[in-house]
Tab-separated table of C-alpha atoms in Angstrom:
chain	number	residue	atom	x	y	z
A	1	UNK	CA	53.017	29.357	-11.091
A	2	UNK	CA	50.261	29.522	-9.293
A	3	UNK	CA	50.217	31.661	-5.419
A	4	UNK	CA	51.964	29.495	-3.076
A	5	UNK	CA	49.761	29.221	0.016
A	6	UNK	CA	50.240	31.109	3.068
A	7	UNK	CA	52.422	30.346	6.027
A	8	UNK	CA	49.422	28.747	8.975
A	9	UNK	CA	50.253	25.455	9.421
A	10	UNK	CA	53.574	24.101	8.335
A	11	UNK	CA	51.197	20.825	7.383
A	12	UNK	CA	52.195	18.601	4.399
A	13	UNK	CA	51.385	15.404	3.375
A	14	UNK	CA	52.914	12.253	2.308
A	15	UNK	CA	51.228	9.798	0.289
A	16	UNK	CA	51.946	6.828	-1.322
A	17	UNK	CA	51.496	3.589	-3.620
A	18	UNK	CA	53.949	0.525	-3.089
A	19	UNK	CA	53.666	-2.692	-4.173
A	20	UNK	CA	57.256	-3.934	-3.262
A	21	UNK	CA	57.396	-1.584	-0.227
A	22	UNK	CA	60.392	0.984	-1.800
A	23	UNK	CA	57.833	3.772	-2.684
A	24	UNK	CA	56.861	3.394	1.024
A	25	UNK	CA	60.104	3.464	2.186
A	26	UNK	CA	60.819	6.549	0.388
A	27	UNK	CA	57.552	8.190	1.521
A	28	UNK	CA	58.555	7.317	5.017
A	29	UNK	CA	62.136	8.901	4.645
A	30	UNK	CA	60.314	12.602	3.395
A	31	UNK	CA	58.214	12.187	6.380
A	32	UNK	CA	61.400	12.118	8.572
A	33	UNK	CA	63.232	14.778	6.577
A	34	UNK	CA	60.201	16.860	7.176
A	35	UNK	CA	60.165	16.529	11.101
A	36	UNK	CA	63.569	17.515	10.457
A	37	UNK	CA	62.700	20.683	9.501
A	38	UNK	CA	60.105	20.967	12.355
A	39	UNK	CA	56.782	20.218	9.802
A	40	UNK	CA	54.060	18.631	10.921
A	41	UNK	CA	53.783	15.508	8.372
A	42	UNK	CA	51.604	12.587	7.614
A	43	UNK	CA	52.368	9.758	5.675
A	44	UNK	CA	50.083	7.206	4.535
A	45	UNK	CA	48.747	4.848	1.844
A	46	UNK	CA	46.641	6.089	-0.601
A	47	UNK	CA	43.816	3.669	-0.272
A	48	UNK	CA	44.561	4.705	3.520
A	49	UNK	CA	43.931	8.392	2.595
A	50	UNK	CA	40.658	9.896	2.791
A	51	UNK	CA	40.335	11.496	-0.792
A	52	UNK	CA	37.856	14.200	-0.643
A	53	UNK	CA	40.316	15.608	2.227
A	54	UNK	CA	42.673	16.318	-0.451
A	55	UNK	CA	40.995	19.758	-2.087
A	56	UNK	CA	41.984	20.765	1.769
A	57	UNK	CA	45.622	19.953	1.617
A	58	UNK	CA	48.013	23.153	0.982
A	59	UNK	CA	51.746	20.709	0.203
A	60	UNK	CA	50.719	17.259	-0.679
A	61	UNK	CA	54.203	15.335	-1.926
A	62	UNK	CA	53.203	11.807	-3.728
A	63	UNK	CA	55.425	8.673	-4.046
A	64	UNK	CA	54.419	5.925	-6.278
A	65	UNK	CA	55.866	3.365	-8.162
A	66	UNK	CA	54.325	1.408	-11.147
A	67	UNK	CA	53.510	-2.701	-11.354
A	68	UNK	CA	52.822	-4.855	-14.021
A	69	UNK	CA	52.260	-3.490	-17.166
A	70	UNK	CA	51.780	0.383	-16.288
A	71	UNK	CA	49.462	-0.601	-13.558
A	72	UNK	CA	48.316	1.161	-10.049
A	73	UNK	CA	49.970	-0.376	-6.760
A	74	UNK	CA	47.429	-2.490	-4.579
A	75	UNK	CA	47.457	0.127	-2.080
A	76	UNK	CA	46.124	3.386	-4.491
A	77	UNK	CA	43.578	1.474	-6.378
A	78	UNK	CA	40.506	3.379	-4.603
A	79	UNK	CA	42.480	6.620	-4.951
A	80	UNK	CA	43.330	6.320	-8.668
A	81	UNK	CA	39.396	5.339	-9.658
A	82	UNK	CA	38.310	8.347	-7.557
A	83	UNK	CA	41.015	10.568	-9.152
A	84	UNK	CA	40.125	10.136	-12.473
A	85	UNK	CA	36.507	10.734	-12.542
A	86	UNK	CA	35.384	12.280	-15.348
A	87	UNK	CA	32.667	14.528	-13.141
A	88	UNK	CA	35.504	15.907	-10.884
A	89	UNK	CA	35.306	19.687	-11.278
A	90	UNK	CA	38.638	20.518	-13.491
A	91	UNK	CA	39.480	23.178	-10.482
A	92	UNK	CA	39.121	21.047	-7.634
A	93	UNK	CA	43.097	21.079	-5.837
A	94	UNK	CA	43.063	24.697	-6.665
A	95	UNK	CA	44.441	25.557	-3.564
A	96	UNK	CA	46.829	22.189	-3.314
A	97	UNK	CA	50.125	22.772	-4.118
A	98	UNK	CA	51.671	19.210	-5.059
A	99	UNK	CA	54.868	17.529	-5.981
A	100	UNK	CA	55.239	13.648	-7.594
A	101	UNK	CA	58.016	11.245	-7.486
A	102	UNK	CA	57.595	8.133	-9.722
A	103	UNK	CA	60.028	4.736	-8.459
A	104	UNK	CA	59.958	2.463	-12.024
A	105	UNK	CA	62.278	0.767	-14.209
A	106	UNK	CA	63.102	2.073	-17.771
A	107	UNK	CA	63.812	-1.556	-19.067
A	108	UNK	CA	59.413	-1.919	-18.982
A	109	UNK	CA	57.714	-0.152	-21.671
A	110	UNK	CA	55.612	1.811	-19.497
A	111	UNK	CA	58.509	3.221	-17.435
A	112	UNK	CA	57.106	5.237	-14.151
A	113	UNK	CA	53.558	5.245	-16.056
A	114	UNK	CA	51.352	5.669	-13.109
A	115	UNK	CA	53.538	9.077	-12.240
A	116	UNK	CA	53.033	10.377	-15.192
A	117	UNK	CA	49.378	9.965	-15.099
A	118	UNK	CA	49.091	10.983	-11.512
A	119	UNK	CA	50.915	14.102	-12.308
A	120	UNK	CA	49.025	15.377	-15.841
A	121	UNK	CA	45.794	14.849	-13.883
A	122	UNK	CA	46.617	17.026	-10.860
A	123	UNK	CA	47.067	19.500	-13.186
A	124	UNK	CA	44.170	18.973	-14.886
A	125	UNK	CA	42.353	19.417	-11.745
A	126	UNK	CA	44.132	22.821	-10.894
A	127	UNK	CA	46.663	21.967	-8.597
A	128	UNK	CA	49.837	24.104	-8.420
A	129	UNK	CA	53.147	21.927	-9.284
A	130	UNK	CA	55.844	22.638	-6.802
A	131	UNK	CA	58.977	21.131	-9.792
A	132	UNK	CA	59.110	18.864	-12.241
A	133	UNK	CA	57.802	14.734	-11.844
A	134	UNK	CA	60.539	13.050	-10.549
A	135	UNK	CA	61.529	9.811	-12.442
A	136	UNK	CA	63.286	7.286	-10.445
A	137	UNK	CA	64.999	4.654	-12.953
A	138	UNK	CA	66.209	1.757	-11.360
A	139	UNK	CA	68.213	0.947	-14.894
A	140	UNK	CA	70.448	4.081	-13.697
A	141	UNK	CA	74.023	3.221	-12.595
A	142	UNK	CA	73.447	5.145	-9.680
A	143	UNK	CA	70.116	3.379	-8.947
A	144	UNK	CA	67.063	5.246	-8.012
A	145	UNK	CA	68.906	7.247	-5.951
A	146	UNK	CA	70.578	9.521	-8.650
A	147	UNK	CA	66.861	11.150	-9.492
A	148	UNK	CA	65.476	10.756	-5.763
A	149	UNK	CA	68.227	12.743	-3.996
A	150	UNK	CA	68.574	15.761	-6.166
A	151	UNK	CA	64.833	15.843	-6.384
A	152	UNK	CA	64.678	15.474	-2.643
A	153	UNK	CA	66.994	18.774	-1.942
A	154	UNK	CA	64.726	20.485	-4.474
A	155	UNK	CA	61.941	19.814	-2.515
A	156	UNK	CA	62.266	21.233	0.302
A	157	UNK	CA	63.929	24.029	-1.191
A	158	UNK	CA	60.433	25.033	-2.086
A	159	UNK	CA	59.111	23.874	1.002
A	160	UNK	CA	60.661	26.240	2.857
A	161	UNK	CA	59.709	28.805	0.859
A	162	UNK	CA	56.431	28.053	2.041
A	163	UNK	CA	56.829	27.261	5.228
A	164	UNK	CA	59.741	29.016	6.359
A	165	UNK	CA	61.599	27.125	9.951
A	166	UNK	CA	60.433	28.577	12.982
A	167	UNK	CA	62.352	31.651	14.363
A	168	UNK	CA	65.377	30.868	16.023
A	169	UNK	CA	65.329	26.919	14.570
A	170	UNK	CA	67.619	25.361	11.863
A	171	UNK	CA	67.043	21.862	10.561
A	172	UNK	CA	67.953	19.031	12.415
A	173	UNK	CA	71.376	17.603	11.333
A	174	UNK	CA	71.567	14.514	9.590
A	175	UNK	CA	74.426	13.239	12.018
A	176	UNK	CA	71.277	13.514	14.545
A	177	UNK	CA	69.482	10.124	14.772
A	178	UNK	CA	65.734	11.253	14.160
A	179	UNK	CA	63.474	9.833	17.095
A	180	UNK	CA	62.170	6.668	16.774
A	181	UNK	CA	58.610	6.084	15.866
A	182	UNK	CA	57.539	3.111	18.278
A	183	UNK	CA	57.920	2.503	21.490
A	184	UNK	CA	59.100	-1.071	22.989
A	185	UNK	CA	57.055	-1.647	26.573
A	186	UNK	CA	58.402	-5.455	28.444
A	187	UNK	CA	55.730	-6.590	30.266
A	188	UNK	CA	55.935	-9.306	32.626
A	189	UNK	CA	54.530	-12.487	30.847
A	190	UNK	CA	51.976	-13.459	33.410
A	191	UNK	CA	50.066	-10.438	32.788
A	192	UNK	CA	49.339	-11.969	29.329
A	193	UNK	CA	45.516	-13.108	30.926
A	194	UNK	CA	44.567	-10.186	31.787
A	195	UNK	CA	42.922	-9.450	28.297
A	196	UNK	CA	45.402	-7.574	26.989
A	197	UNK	CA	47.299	-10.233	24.804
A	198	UNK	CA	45.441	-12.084	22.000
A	199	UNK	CA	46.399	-15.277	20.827
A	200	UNK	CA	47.269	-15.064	16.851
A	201	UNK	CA	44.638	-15.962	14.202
A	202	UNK	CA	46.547	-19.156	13.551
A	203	UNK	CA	45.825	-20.120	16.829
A	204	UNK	CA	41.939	-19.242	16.531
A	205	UNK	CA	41.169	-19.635	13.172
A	206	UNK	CA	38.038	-22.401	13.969
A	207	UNK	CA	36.805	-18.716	15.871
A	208	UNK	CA	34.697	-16.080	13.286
A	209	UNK	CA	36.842	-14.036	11.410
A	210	UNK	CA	36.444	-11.666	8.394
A	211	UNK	CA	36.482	-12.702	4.856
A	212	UNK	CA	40.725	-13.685	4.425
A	213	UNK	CA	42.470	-10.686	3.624
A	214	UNK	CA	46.536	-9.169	4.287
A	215	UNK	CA	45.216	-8.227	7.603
A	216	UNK	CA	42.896	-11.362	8.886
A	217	UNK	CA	44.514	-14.547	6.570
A	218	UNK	CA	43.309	-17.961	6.819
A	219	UNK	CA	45.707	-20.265	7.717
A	220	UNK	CA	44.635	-23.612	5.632
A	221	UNK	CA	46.638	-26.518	6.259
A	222	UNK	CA	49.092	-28.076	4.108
A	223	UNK	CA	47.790	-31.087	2.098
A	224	UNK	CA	51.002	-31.675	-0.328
A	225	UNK	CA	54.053	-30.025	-1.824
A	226	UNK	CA	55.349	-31.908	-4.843
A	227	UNK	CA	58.248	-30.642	-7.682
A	228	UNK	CA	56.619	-30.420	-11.177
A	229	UNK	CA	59.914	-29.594	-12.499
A	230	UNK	CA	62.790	-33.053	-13.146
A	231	UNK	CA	65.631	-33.030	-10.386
A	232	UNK	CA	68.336	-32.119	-12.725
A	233	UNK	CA	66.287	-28.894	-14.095
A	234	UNK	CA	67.289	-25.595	-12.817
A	235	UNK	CA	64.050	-24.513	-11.737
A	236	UNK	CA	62.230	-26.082	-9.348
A	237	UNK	CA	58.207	-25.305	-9.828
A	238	UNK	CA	55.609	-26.547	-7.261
A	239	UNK	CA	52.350	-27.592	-6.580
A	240	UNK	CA	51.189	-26.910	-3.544
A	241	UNK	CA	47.523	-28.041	-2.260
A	242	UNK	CA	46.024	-26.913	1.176
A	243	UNK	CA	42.446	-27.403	2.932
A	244	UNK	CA	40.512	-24.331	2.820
A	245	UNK	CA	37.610	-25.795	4.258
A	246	UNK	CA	35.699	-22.789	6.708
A	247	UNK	CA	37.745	-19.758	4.466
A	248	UNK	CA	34.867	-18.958	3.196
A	249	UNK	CA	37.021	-18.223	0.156
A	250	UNK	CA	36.042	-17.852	-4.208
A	251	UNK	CA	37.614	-16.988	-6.905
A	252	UNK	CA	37.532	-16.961	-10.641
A	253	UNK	CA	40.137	-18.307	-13.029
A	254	UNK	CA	42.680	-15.545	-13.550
A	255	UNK	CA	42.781	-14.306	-9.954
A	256	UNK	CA	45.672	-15.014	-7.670
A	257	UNK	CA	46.372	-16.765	-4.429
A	258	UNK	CA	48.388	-14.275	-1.744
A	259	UNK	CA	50.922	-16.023	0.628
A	260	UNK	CA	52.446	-14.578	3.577
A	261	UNK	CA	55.676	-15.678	4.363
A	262	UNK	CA	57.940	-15.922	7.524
A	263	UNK	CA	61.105	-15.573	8.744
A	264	UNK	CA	63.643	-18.445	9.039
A	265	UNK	CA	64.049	-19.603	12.644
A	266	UNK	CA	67.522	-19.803	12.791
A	267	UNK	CA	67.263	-16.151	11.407
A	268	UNK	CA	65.091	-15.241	14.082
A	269	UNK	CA	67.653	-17.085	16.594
A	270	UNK	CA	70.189	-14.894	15.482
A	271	UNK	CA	68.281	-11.627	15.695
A	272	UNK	CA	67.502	-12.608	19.041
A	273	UNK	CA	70.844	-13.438	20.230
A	274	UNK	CA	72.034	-10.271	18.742
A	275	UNK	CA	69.995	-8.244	20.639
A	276	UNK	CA	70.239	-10.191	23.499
A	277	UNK	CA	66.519	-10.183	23.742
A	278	UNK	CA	64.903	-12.949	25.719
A	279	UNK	CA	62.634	-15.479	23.156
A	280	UNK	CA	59.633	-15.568	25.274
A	281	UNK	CA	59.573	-11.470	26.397
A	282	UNK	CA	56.361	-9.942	25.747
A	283	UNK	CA	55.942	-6.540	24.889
A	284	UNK	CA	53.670	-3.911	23.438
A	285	UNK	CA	54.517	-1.701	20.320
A	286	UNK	CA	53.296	1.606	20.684
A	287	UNK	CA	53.686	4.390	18.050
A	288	UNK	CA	56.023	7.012	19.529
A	289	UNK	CA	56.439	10.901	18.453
A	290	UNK	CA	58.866	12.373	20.773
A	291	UNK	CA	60.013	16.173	20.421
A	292	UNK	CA	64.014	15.251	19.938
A	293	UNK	CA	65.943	12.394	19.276
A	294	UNK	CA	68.123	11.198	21.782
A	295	UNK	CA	72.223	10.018	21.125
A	296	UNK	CA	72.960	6.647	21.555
A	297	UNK	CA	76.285	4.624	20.814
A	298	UNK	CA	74.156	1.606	19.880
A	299	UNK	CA	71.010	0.950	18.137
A	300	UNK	CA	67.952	0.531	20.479
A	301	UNK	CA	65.427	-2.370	20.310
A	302	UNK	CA	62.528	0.093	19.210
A	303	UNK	CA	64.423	1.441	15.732
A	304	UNK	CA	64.394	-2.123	14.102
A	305	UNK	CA	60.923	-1.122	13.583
A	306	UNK	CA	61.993	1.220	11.972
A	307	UNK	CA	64.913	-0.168	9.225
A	308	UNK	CA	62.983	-3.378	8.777
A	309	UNK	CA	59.900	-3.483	6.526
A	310	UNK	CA	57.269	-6.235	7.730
A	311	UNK	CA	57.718	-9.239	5.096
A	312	UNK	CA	55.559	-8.889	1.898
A	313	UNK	CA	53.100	-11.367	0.657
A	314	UNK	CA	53.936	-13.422	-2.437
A	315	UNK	CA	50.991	-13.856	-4.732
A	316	UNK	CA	50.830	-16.742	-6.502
A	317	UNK	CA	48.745	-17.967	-9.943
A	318	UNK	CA	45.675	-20.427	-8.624
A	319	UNK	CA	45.821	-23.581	-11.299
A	320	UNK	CA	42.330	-24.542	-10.259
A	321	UNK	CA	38.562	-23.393	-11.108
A	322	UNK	CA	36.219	-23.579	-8.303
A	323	UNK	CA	34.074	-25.704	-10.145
A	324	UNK	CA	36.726	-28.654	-10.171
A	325	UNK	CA	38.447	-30.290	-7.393
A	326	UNK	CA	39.650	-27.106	-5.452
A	327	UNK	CA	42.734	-27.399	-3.285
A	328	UNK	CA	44.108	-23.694	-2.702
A	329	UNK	CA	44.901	-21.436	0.458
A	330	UNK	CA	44.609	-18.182	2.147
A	331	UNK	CA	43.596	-15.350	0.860
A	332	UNK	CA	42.641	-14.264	-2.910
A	333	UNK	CA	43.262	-10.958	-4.862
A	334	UNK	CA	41.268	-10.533	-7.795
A	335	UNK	CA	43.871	-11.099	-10.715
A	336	UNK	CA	44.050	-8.946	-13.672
A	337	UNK	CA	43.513	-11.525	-16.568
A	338	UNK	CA	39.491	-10.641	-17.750
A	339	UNK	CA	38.184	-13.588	-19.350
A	340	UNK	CA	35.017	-13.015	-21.519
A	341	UNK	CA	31.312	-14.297	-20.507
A	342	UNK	CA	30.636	-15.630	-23.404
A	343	UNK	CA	31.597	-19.227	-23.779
A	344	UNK	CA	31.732	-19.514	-27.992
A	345	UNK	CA	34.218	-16.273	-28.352
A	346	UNK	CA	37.822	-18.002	-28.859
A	347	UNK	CA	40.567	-16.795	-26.792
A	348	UNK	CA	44.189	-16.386	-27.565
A	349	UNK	CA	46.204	-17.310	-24.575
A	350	UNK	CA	50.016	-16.249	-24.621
A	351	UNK	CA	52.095	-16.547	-21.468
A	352	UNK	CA	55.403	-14.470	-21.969
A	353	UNK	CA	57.505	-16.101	-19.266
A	354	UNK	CA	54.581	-15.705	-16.658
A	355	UNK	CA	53.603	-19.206	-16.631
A	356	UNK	CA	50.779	-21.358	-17.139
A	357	UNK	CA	48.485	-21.588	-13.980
A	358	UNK	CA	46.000	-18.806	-14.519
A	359	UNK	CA	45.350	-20.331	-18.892
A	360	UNK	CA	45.207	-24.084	-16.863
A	361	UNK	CA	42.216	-22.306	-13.817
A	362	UNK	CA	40.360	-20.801	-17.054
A	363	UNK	CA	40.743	-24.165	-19.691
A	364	UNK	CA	39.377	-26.460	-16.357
A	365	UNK	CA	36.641	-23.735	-15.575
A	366	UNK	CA	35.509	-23.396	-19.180
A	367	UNK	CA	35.593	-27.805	-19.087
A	368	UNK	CA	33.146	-27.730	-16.608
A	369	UNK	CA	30.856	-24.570	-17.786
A	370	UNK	CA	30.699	-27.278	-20.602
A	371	UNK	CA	29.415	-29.906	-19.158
A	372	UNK	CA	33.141	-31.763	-19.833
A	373	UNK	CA	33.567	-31.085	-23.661
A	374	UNK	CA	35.887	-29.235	-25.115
């Protein structure tokens, strides 16, 4: 092994790439161990990361899972292209000492791919492994948890070694609620016109907004919602049509059609009465990094923001082309199907159990490219 780094900062970082949201989840429970052991952590998104900071990182720990068929999560696709550039001097993270922990599920044939990958090509680049890649297996009859746990106390085993606790410190017991990372301010409602309160985008969305995206969707009203499927069949498929007119939305057949859901409101009615939290409080949501946690019989209002992960989008398969009739909504994500150019080369279309609705977008879009032949 490589020389471990010298004892200046007590820095590491944290990164991550989560479809689902469990890699992140993960990631965010190192960054509280680490606090724990009075380190100074970040933890962030790959894509959130700025890369050519990394040849300055001394303990970089990644979490990342694996989608689709051995792909990169949406959130370390600008990482992974930039990491494996062939021009990328072969001892660049010669001074970055790294660990990986892959999340997957051995029943796929590319089980934990992307950690694999990720973890031969740090090494190609000259970075000093900390232990073996970690290999979550859902499959495992202990879950996940049976690789992430030992791996975990391995960790920071050699953590320490490099950045040994501060004199006269032990790590923070477990039994010791960690602080919480936001903090809850109630305002009083009729300050909400003093600029500080926006409405939401729903409310605004005639007003200029960015192209529709996770963080700025358009909200296109519902047209219809009809069954495809008979009554008596156990799976009910839809099709769903909405006015996108003013999205300034495209797409190409193959891509996909994001959704963001929301909670129930009798769920929300219950969370609410649970907390005894008035419907109608406003309040701001701060990020909060006190010194030491503080004991408390009950939870607070401010650590829900902590267990609950925001709701993840659904993406769905568009059925359309845009140059038929086009009735789709909110926000598109390039799809992974690549179609080629040429109109005379035949395609093979095969649809495993993934259904139909990207093969339907490409048959209309390639009836119209022909002028309505076949």
């Amino acid at each position: 092994m490589a020389d471990l780094p010298k004892n200046v900062s007590r820095r590491i970082s944290v990164l991550f790439g989560s479809q689902t949201g469990t890699a992140r989840e993960v990631a965010e429970r190192i960054g509280r161990e680490a606090k724990r052991r009075f380190l100074s952590v970040t933890v962030m998104a790959l894509d959130d990361y700025n890369v050519t900071k990394l040849i300055e990182e001394e303990v970089v720990i990644f979490v990342c899972s694996t989608t689709g068929q051995g792909d990169e999560p949406d959130n370390m696709k600008k990482f992974w292209r930039f990491i494996l550039r062939r021009n990328l001097p072969s001892n660049s993270l010669c001074g970055v000492c790294f660990a990986v922990l892959g999340l997957g599920d051995s029943s796929y044939p590319k089980f934990n791919f992307i950690a694999k990958k990720l973890y031969k090509r740090l090494i190609q680049l000259g970075g000093t492994s900390l232990l073996s890649l970690g290999l979550a297996d859902d499959q495992h009859d202990l879950g996940p948890d049976a690789v992430v746990d030992p791996w975990l106390k391995e960790i920071w085993q050699k953590v320490l070694q490099i950045y040994p606790l501060p004199p006269g410190k032990e790590v923070i017991s477990a039994n010791i609620r960690p602080p919480s990372r936001y903090k809850v301010i109630f305002v009083d409602s009729s300050c909400s016109g003093n600029g500080v309160f926006c409405s939401s985008n729903e409310e605004n969305h005639d007003k200029p907004n960015p192209a529709p995206c996770k963080r700025h969707p358009f909200y296109a009203k519902l047209i219809s919602n009809h069954r495809m499927t008979a009554a008596d069949h156990w799976q009910d498929v839809r099709l769903v049509q909405l006015d996108i007119k003013g999205s300034g939305m495209s797409h190409s057949a193959g891509d996909v059609m994001m959704v963001q859901p929301r909670n129930l409101p009798d769920v929300v009615q219950e969370f609410i009465a649970l907390l005894a939290l008035l419907p109608d409080q406003l309040f701001l949501l701060e990020q909060n990094d006190p010194d030491f946690p503080n004991a408390c019989a009950n939870i607070p209002f401010e650590y829900f923001f902590d267990l609950i992960s925001p709701i993840q989008p659904r993406a769905f398969s568009i059925a359309s082309s845009l140059m038929g009739d086009l009735r789709i909504p909110v926000w598109i994500k390039k799809g992974t199907i690549s179609f080629p150019k040429d109109l005379n080369a035949p395609i093979l279309m095969i649809g495993p159990g993934t259904g139909c609705a990207p093969f339907r977008g490409l048959i209309e879009e390639r009836v119209c490219q022909s002028g309505g032949g076949t």
